[in-house]
Tab-separated table of C-alpha atoms in Angstrom:
chain	number	residue	atom	x	y	z
H	20	MET	CA	-36.683	17.948	42.447
H	21	GLN	CA	-35.275	14.576	41.584
H	22	ASP	CA	-37.353	14.527	38.390
H	23	VAL	CA	-36.161	18.023	37.421
H	24	VAL	CA	-32.460	17.187	37.923
H	25	SER	CA	-32.816	13.828	36.120
H	26	MET	CA	-34.589	15.512	33.189
H	27	VAL	CA	-31.864	18.198	32.919
H	28	GLY	CA	-29.121	15.564	33.076
H	29	ALA	CA	-30.805	13.376	30.448
H	30	ASN	CA	-30.974	16.321	28.042
H	31	ILE	CA	-27.677	18.149	28.474
H	32	PHE	CA	-25.135	15.453	29.450
H	33	ARG	CA	-23.688	14.036	26.271
H	34	ALA	CA	-20.392	13.389	24.525
H	35	LEU	CA	-19.157	16.652	23.041
H	36	GLN	CA	-18.061	16.977	19.423
H	37	THR	CA	-14.290	17.204	19.320
H	38	ARG	CA	-12.159	18.503	16.525
H	39	ASN	CA	-8.639	17.167	16.652
H	40	LYS	CA	-6.740	20.407	16.788
H	41	ASP	CA	-2.974	20.389	16.845
H	42	PRO	CA	-1.955	22.579	19.803
H	43	LEU	CA	1.278	23.400	17.953
H	44	ALA	CA	-0.558	24.742	14.896
H	45	PHE	CA	-0.244	28.519	14.754
H	46	SER	CA	-3.821	29.698	14.677
H	47	ASP	CA	-5.506	32.609	16.326
H	48	PRO	CA	-8.330	31.350	18.565
H	49	GLU	CA	-10.384	34.401	17.570
H	50	ASP	CA	-10.066	33.586	13.873
H	51	ASP	CA	-11.340	30.032	14.245
H	52	GLU	CA	-15.078	29.807	13.822
H	53	PRO	CA	-16.513	27.813	16.751
H	54	SER	CA	-18.582	24.834	15.687
H	55	LEU	CA	-22.062	25.647	16.984
H	56	GLU	CA	-24.243	23.002	18.617
H	57	ARG	CA	-26.975	21.963	16.170
H	58	ALA	CA	-29.334	20.968	18.974
H	59	TRP	CA	-29.025	24.399	20.618
H	60	PRO	CA	-32.712	25.477	20.224
H	61	HIS	CA	-33.642	22.410	22.286
H	62	LEU	CA	-30.717	22.665	24.760
H	63	GLN	CA	-31.341	26.358	25.389
H	64	ILE	CA	-34.840	25.630	26.762
H	65	VAL	CA	-33.387	23.045	29.166
H	66	TYR	CA	-30.583	25.374	30.304
H	67	GLU	CA	-33.011	28.260	30.794
H	68	PHE	CA	-35.335	25.996	32.791
H	69	PHE	CA	-32.469	24.725	34.972
H	70	LEU	CA	-31.137	28.238	35.589
H	71	ARG	CA	-34.574	29.358	36.824
H	72	PHE	CA	-34.735	26.249	39.010
H	73	VAL	CA	-31.337	27.002	40.595
H	74	VAL	CA	-32.098	30.682	41.330
H	75	SER	CA	-35.673	30.065	42.507
H	76	ASN	CA	-36.378	30.996	46.130
H	77	ASP	CA	-38.666	27.961	46.364
H	78	VAL	CA	-35.684	25.611	45.937
H	79	ASP	CA	-34.219	24.724	49.331
H	80	PRO	CA	-30.484	23.972	48.900
H	81	LYS	CA	-30.566	21.564	51.861
H	82	ILE	CA	-32.971	19.307	49.951
H	83	ALA	CA	-31.713	20.047	46.424
H	84	LYS	CA	-28.106	19.119	47.279
H	85	ARG	CA	-29.211	15.451	47.452
H	86	PHE	CA	-29.800	15.617	43.669
H	87	VAL	CA	-27.442	18.379	42.506
H	88	ASP	CA	-24.573	16.343	43.939
H	89	GLN	CA	-20.854	15.916	43.257
H	90	ASN	CA	-21.438	13.461	40.430
H	91	PHE	CA	-23.825	15.917	38.742
H	92	MET	CA	-21.270	18.743	39.153
H	93	LEU	CA	-18.474	16.736	37.525
H	94	LYS	CA	-20.653	16.041	34.478
H	95	LEU	CA	-21.644	19.722	34.343
H	96	LEU	CA	-17.963	20.766	34.396
H	97	GLU	CA	-17.185	18.408	31.498
H	98	LEU	CA	-19.626	20.404	29.343
H	99	PHE	CA	-17.422	23.519	29.696
H	100	ASP	CA	-15.310	22.091	26.872
H	101	SER	CA	-18.222	22.726	24.483
H	102	GLU	CA	-17.246	24.747	21.419
H	103	ASP	CA	-20.532	26.658	21.445
H	104	PRO	CA	-20.003	29.979	23.316
H	105	ARG	CA	-23.772	30.219	24.018
H	106	GLU	CA	-23.662	26.949	25.941
H	107	ARG	CA	-20.554	27.960	27.897
H	108	ASP	CA	-22.238	31.223	28.834
H	109	TYR	CA	-25.231	29.407	30.362
H	110	LEU	CA	-22.910	26.949	32.126
H	111	LYS	CA	-20.901	29.819	33.595
H	112	THR	CA	-24.025	31.498	35.009
H	113	ILE	CA	-25.460	28.238	36.344
H	114	LEU	CA	-22.201	27.085	37.980
H	115	HIS	CA	-21.723	30.503	39.582
H	116	ARG	CA	-25.281	30.434	41.007
H	117	ILE	CA	-24.837	26.873	42.298
H	118	TYR	CA	-21.564	27.921	43.972
H	119	GLY	CA	-23.362	30.839	45.637
H	120	LYS	CA	-26.359	28.817	46.795
H	121	PHE	CA	-24.993	25.368	47.686
H	122	MET	CA	-22.456	26.046	50.438
H	123	ALA	CA	-21.721	22.336	50.909
H	124	LEU	CA	-20.473	22.033	47.311
H	125	ARG	CA	-18.086	24.980	47.346
H	126	SER	CA	-14.777	23.308	48.162
H	127	PHE	CA	-15.667	20.383	45.857
H	128	ILE	CA	-16.341	22.783	42.954
H	129	ARG	CA	-12.979	24.522	43.537
H	130	ARG	CA	-11.172	21.161	43.560
H	131	ALA	CA	-12.980	20.016	40.416
H	132	ILE	CA	-12.018	23.244	38.588
H	133	GLN	CA	-8.446	22.695	39.772
H	134	HIS	CA	-8.469	19.244	38.146
H	135	VAL	CA	-9.746	20.718	34.865
H	136	PHE	CA	-6.798	23.139	34.947
H	137	PHE	CA	-4.339	20.324	35.723
H	138	LYS	CA	-5.600	18.487	32.659
H	139	VAL	CA	-5.090	21.602	30.513
H	140	ILE	CA	-1.593	22.275	31.930
H	141	TYR	CA	-0.197	18.747	31.905
H	142	GLU	CA	-2.193	16.831	29.286
H	143	SER	CA	-4.409	18.396	26.682
H	144	GLU	CA	-3.098	21.985	26.177
H	145	THR	CA	-6.502	22.974	24.747
H	146	HIS	CA	-9.852	23.434	26.468
H	147	ASN	CA	-12.672	25.698	25.340
H	148	GLY	CA	-13.969	26.664	28.778
H	149	VAL	CA	-10.858	27.882	30.635
H	150	GLY	CA	-11.844	31.553	30.169
H	151	GLU	CA	-15.345	30.995	31.596
H	152	LEU	CA	-14.031	28.980	34.574
H	153	LEU	CA	-11.507	31.736	35.315
H	154	GLU	CA	-14.297	34.332	35.182
H	155	ILE	CA	-16.180	32.414	37.875
H	156	LEU	CA	-12.977	32.096	39.904
H	157	GLY	CA	-12.322	35.835	39.584
H	158	SER	CA	-15.449	36.641	41.557
H	159	ILE	CA	-14.873	33.702	43.970
H	160	ILE	CA	-11.354	35.015	44.785
H	161	ASN	CA	-12.856	38.475	45.228
H	162	GLY	CA	-14.983	37.063	48.039
H	163	PHE	CA	-12.169	35.227	49.888
H	164	ALA	CA	-11.868	36.221	53.535
H	165	LEU	CA	-8.589	37.577	54.909
H	166	PRO	CA	-6.086	36.291	55.861
H	167	LEU	CA	-6.102	33.889	52.893
H	168	LYS	CA	-6.323	30.196	53.763
H	169	GLU	CA	-3.427	27.946	52.772
H	170	GLU	CA	-5.660	25.982	50.375
H	171	HIS	CA	-6.423	29.195	48.455
H	172	LYS	CA	-2.710	30.020	48.137
H	173	ASP	CA	-2.082	26.422	47.037
H	174	PHE	CA	-4.716	26.821	44.339
H	175	LEU	CA	-2.888	29.899	43.034
H	176	ILE	CA	0.548	28.270	43.008
H	177	LYS	CA	-0.402	24.813	41.713
H	178	ALA	CA	-3.289	25.495	39.311
H	179	LEU	CA	-3.462	29.165	38.295
H	180	ILE	CA	0.147	30.295	37.848
H	181	PRO	CA	1.128	27.233	35.718
H	182	LEU	CA	-1.660	28.150	33.239
H	183	HIS	CA	0.842	30.727	31.942
H	184	LYS	CA	2.753	27.823	30.366
H	185	VAL	CA	-0.164	26.778	28.157
H	186	LYS	CA	0.259	27.484	24.440
H	187	SER	CA	-3.298	28.804	24.090
H	188	LEU	CA	-2.762	31.450	26.831
H	189	ALA	CA	-3.982	34.252	24.523
H	190	SER	CA	-7.548	32.844	24.583
H	191	PHE	CA	-7.962	33.286	28.375
H	192	TYR	CA	-5.170	35.737	29.250
H	193	GLN	CA	-7.519	38.561	30.319
H	194	GLN	CA	-9.417	36.410	32.837
H	195	LEU	CA	-6.217	34.843	34.220
H	196	SER	CA	-4.644	38.264	34.629
H	197	TYR	CA	-7.708	39.438	36.567
H	198	CYS	CA	-7.431	36.435	38.947
H	199	MET	CA	-3.723	37.207	39.556
H	200	ALA	CA	-4.533	40.845	40.359
H	201	GLN	CA	-7.285	39.743	42.781
H	202	TYR	CA	-4.830	37.534	44.669
H	203	VAL	CA	-2.175	40.270	44.923
H	204	GLU	CA	-4.763	42.773	46.134
H	205	LYS	CA	-5.770	40.288	48.853
H	206	ASP	CA	-2.154	39.523	49.834
H	207	PRO	CA	0.620	41.682	48.253
H	208	ARG	CA	3.283	39.136	49.325
H	209	LEU	CA	1.975	36.774	46.628
H	210	ALA	CA	3.396	39.134	43.967
H	211	TYR	CA	6.776	37.478	44.625
H	212	ASP	CA	5.451	33.970	43.804
H	213	ILE	CA	3.563	35.175	40.724
H	214	ILE	CA	6.426	37.165	39.189
H	215	THR	CA	9.222	34.653	39.902
H	216	SER	CA	7.088	31.833	38.469
H	217	MET	CA	6.326	33.864	35.333
H	218	LEU	CA	10.056	34.442	34.871
H	219	ARG	CA	10.593	30.675	35.087
H	220	TYR	CA	7.918	30.061	32.434
H	221	TRP	CA	9.145	32.908	30.186
H	222	PRO	CA	8.187	32.182	26.531
H	223	VAL	CA	11.633	32.875	25.089
H	224	SER	CA	10.741	32.086	21.468
H	225	ILE	CA	7.114	33.324	21.256
H	226	THR	CA	7.123	37.124	21.063
H	227	SER	CA	3.323	37.549	21.084
H	228	LYS	CA	3.216	35.668	24.398
H	229	GLN	CA	6.103	37.748	25.768
H	230	VAL	CA	4.024	40.903	25.235
H	231	LEU	CA	1.173	39.324	27.269
H	232	PHE	CA	3.647	38.412	30.030
H	233	LEU	CA	5.011	41.983	30.066
H	234	ASN	CA	1.476	43.421	30.348
H	235	GLU	CA	0.796	41.224	33.352
H	236	LEU	CA	4.204	41.913	34.907
H	237	GLU	CA	3.481	45.639	34.823
H	238	GLU	CA	0.027	45.178	36.398
H	239	THR	CA	1.490	42.983	39.146
H	240	LEU	CA	4.433	45.317	39.818
H	241	GLU	CA	1.999	48.179	40.402
H	242	LEU	CA	0.590	46.158	43.325
H	243	THR	CA	3.984	44.929	44.619
H	244	GLN	CA	5.338	46.175	47.946
H	245	PRO	CA	9.023	47.272	48.235
H	246	PRO	CA	10.177	44.219	50.324
H	247	GLU	CA	8.869	41.750	47.699
H	248	PHE	CA	10.304	43.863	44.879
H	249	HIS	CA	13.708	43.865	46.557
H	250	ARG	CA	13.751	40.042	46.830
H	251	MET	CA	13.218	39.497	43.093
H	252	GLN	CA	14.620	42.655	41.478
H	253	ASP	CA	17.838	41.052	40.224
H	254	VAL	CA	16.326	38.158	38.319
H	255	LEU	CA	13.434	40.350	37.093
H	256	PHE	CA	15.634	43.099	35.649
H	257	ARG	CA	18.018	40.649	33.978
H	258	ARG	CA	14.989	39.376	32.066
H	259	LEU	CA	13.764	42.932	31.325
H	260	ALA	CA	17.240	43.864	30.036
H	261	LEU	CA	17.012	40.959	27.560
H	262	CYS	CA	13.535	42.154	26.517
H	263	ILE	CA	14.798	45.723	25.971
H	264	THR	CA	17.323	44.455	23.413
H	265	CYS	CA	14.831	42.057	21.768
H	266	PRO	CA	14.870	42.501	17.957
H	267	HIS	CA	11.051	42.243	17.938
H	268	PHE	CA	10.036	45.892	18.334
H	269	GLN	CA	6.779	45.202	20.227
H	270	VAL	CA	8.629	43.363	23.014
H	271	ALA	CA	11.294	46.087	23.315
H	272	GLU	CA	8.670	48.854	23.168
H	273	ARG	CA	6.422	47.193	25.773
H	274	THR	CA	9.351	46.817	28.189
H	275	LEU	CA	10.422	50.449	27.796
H	276	PHE	CA	6.830	51.530	28.586
H	277	PHE	CA	7.448	50.352	32.185
H	278	TRP	CA	9.135	53.742	32.741
H	279	ASN	CA	5.788	55.458	32.059
H	280	THR	CA	4.440	54.085	35.361
H	281	ASP	CA	5.340	56.351	38.275
H	282	TYR	CA	5.147	53.661	40.943
H	283	ILE	CA	7.503	51.303	39.042
H	284	VAL	CA	9.951	54.189	38.409
H	285	LYS	CA	9.863	54.887	42.162
H	286	LEU	CA	10.696	51.246	42.952
H	287	ILE	CA	13.549	51.266	40.406
H	288	ASN	CA	15.020	54.540	41.707
H	289	ALA	CA	14.850	53.294	45.300
H	290	ASN	CA	17.023	50.314	44.283
H	291	ARG	CA	19.088	52.090	41.644
H	292	GLN	CA	22.506	50.960	42.937
H	293	GLU	CA	21.639	47.371	41.958
H	294	LEU	CA	19.349	48.026	38.973
H	295	PHE	CA	21.018	50.786	36.932
H	296	PRO	CA	24.111	48.642	36.140
H	297	ILE	CA	21.836	45.845	34.797
H	298	ILE	CA	19.708	48.150	32.623
H	299	ILE	CA	22.165	50.735	31.289
H	300	GLY	CA	24.142	48.225	29.205
H	301	ALA	CA	20.960	47.056	27.448
H	302	LEU	CA	19.876	50.655	26.775
H	303	TYR	CA	23.249	51.607	25.246
H	304	LYS	CA	23.188	48.476	23.096
H	305	ASN	CA	19.730	49.508	21.796
H	306	SER	CA	20.774	53.090	21.119
H	307	LYS	CA	23.544	51.800	18.810
H	308	GLN	CA	22.043	48.678	17.284
H	309	HIS	CA	18.221	48.546	17.366
H	310	TRP	CA	16.600	48.912	13.943
H	311	ASN	CA	13.263	50.411	15.058
H	312	SER	CA	12.955	54.210	15.344
H	313	ALA	CA	10.165	54.127	17.992
H	314	VAL	CA	12.322	51.860	20.189
H	315	HIS	CA	15.243	54.290	19.669
H	316	GLY	CA	13.134	57.222	20.856
H	317	LEU	CA	11.913	55.354	23.948
H	318	THR	CA	15.450	54.131	24.741
H	319	PHE	CA	16.802	57.704	24.778
H	320	ASN	CA	13.874	58.835	26.975
H	321	VAL	CA	14.663	56.118	29.528
H	322	LEU	CA	18.403	56.931	29.460
H	323	LYS	CA	17.490	60.581	30.119
H	324	LEU	CA	15.272	59.563	33.077
H	325	LEU	CA	18.071	57.467	34.591
H	326	MET	CA	20.581	60.284	34.126
H	327	GLU	CA	18.256	62.771	35.848
H	328	ALA	CA	17.550	60.348	38.719
H	329	ASP	CA	21.236	60.018	39.714
H	330	PRO	CA	23.832	61.713	37.435
H	331	GLN	CA	26.835	60.400	39.398
H	332	LEU	CA	25.698	56.751	39.402
H	333	PHE	CA	24.707	57.070	35.732
H	334	ASP	CA	28.242	58.241	34.826
H	335	GLU	CA	29.801	55.400	36.853
H	336	CYS	CA	27.569	52.801	35.129
H	337	SER	CA	28.310	54.316	31.696
H	338	ALA	CA	32.056	54.188	32.338
H	339	LYS	CA	31.781	50.581	33.548
H	340	HIS	CA	29.749	49.704	30.433
H	341	ARG	CA	32.468	51.217	28.188
H	342	GLU	CA	35.152	49.236	30.035
H	343	ASP	CA	33.128	46.032	29.640
H	344	GLU	CA	32.653	46.717	25.938
H	345	GLU	CA	36.396	47.326	25.446
H	346	GLU	CA	37.162	44.135	27.401
H	347	GLU	CA	34.660	42.241	25.255
H	348	GLY	CA	36.342	43.683	22.126
H	349	ARG	CA	39.768	42.528	23.384
H	350	ARG	CA	38.402	39.047	24.141
H	351	GLU	CA	36.863	38.923	20.668
H	352	GLN	CA	40.204	39.858	19.053
H	353	GLU	CA	42.021	37.251	21.152
H	354	ARG	CA	39.481	34.634	20.152
H	355	ALA	CA	39.868	35.559	16.456
H	356	ARG	CA	43.678	35.415	16.814
H	357	LYS	CA	43.543	31.921	18.334
H	358	TRP	CA	41.258	30.700	15.550
H	359	GLN	CA	43.654	32.197	13.014
H	360	VAL	CA	46.596	30.292	14.588
H	361	LEU	CA	44.580	27.060	14.528
H	362	GLN	CA	43.576	27.658	10.919
H	363	GLU	CA	47.211	28.243	9.905
H	364	MET	CA	48.367	25.111	11.763
H	365	HIS	CA	45.653	23.104	9.993
H	366	ASP	CA	46.552	24.542	6.576
H	367	SER	CA	50.287	23.815	7.043
H	368	LYS	CA	49.495	20.192	8.049
H	369	VAL	CA	47.332	19.778	4.950
H	370	LYS	CA	50.223	21.116	2.753
H	371	VAL	CA	52.730	18.711	4.378
H	372	GLY	CA	50.269	15.830	3.862
H	373	LYS	CA	49.852	16.697	0.176
H	374	ALA	CA	53.591	17.078	-0.341
H	375	ALA	CA	54.194	13.644	1.203
């Protein structure tokens, strides 16, 4: 066994090719051709051999763990940054099998993955293997026993949720979203932590990322229980109101699609006294000002739904919105008048100065 593990290490552990990519450069990760490993025909044989070794019934984990140790695992995790998707695929399968077979290494593997994520969040911004590591985690989270241990919740709050901040989110969004859903299914109370953190990390200036956030918000809200919804509804709907009036039509459209989900509509209607006043202003603003016809159509549909849900409250909110608009108009006129006075004072001083 020692010879096998040494041979595998000697062949696969190496410094990876790195291309200095600027994380701020606007490039679609799917458009970039990955640089394939030239030695792959050789490496593939070693990976295939090692995979068969790990899954073999003849390999006793009690003995093998002396050689497939923590040091070996750290080096294996470093290879996840390989640009070659074929290599990452083998690594994903091998790491998953090791996690399943070597019980003693489980918490170490989780901590090591956590450190990879910390590096991505706080240092490097780019890493090729985040998607694969999240795929492994998805099935690990699926197998967590209930009630969830504190260390598992910590992992979610410290390592998984902050991945939403990363600029390259689009390249592993699907896998991250799946992990979030797994956590909320295990413990619905975690929906509060996930949604409030996402609102803190909201990508105000990147519309493509906002659409991803809205997709995940909808998925999480479908699993959210009324008490958690009630605790965060105010801050959540203030953000959604801003998204409804977003000039980028995909963001506005995606937000208005929330009213196509029965469960979310039920949550909104149950808390309509607080939520209608926040939303109605944004909807009226859209109906008058938004340039996109599809957004217009959706806006009127949502207004109709709100009106049908509670006609009296809808009329009250509409009247209040009109009052606010008139007040805003008066303030605007007053502001313009004051500027006019200042401008005239300035002009008269300039004339006096010239005359002198």
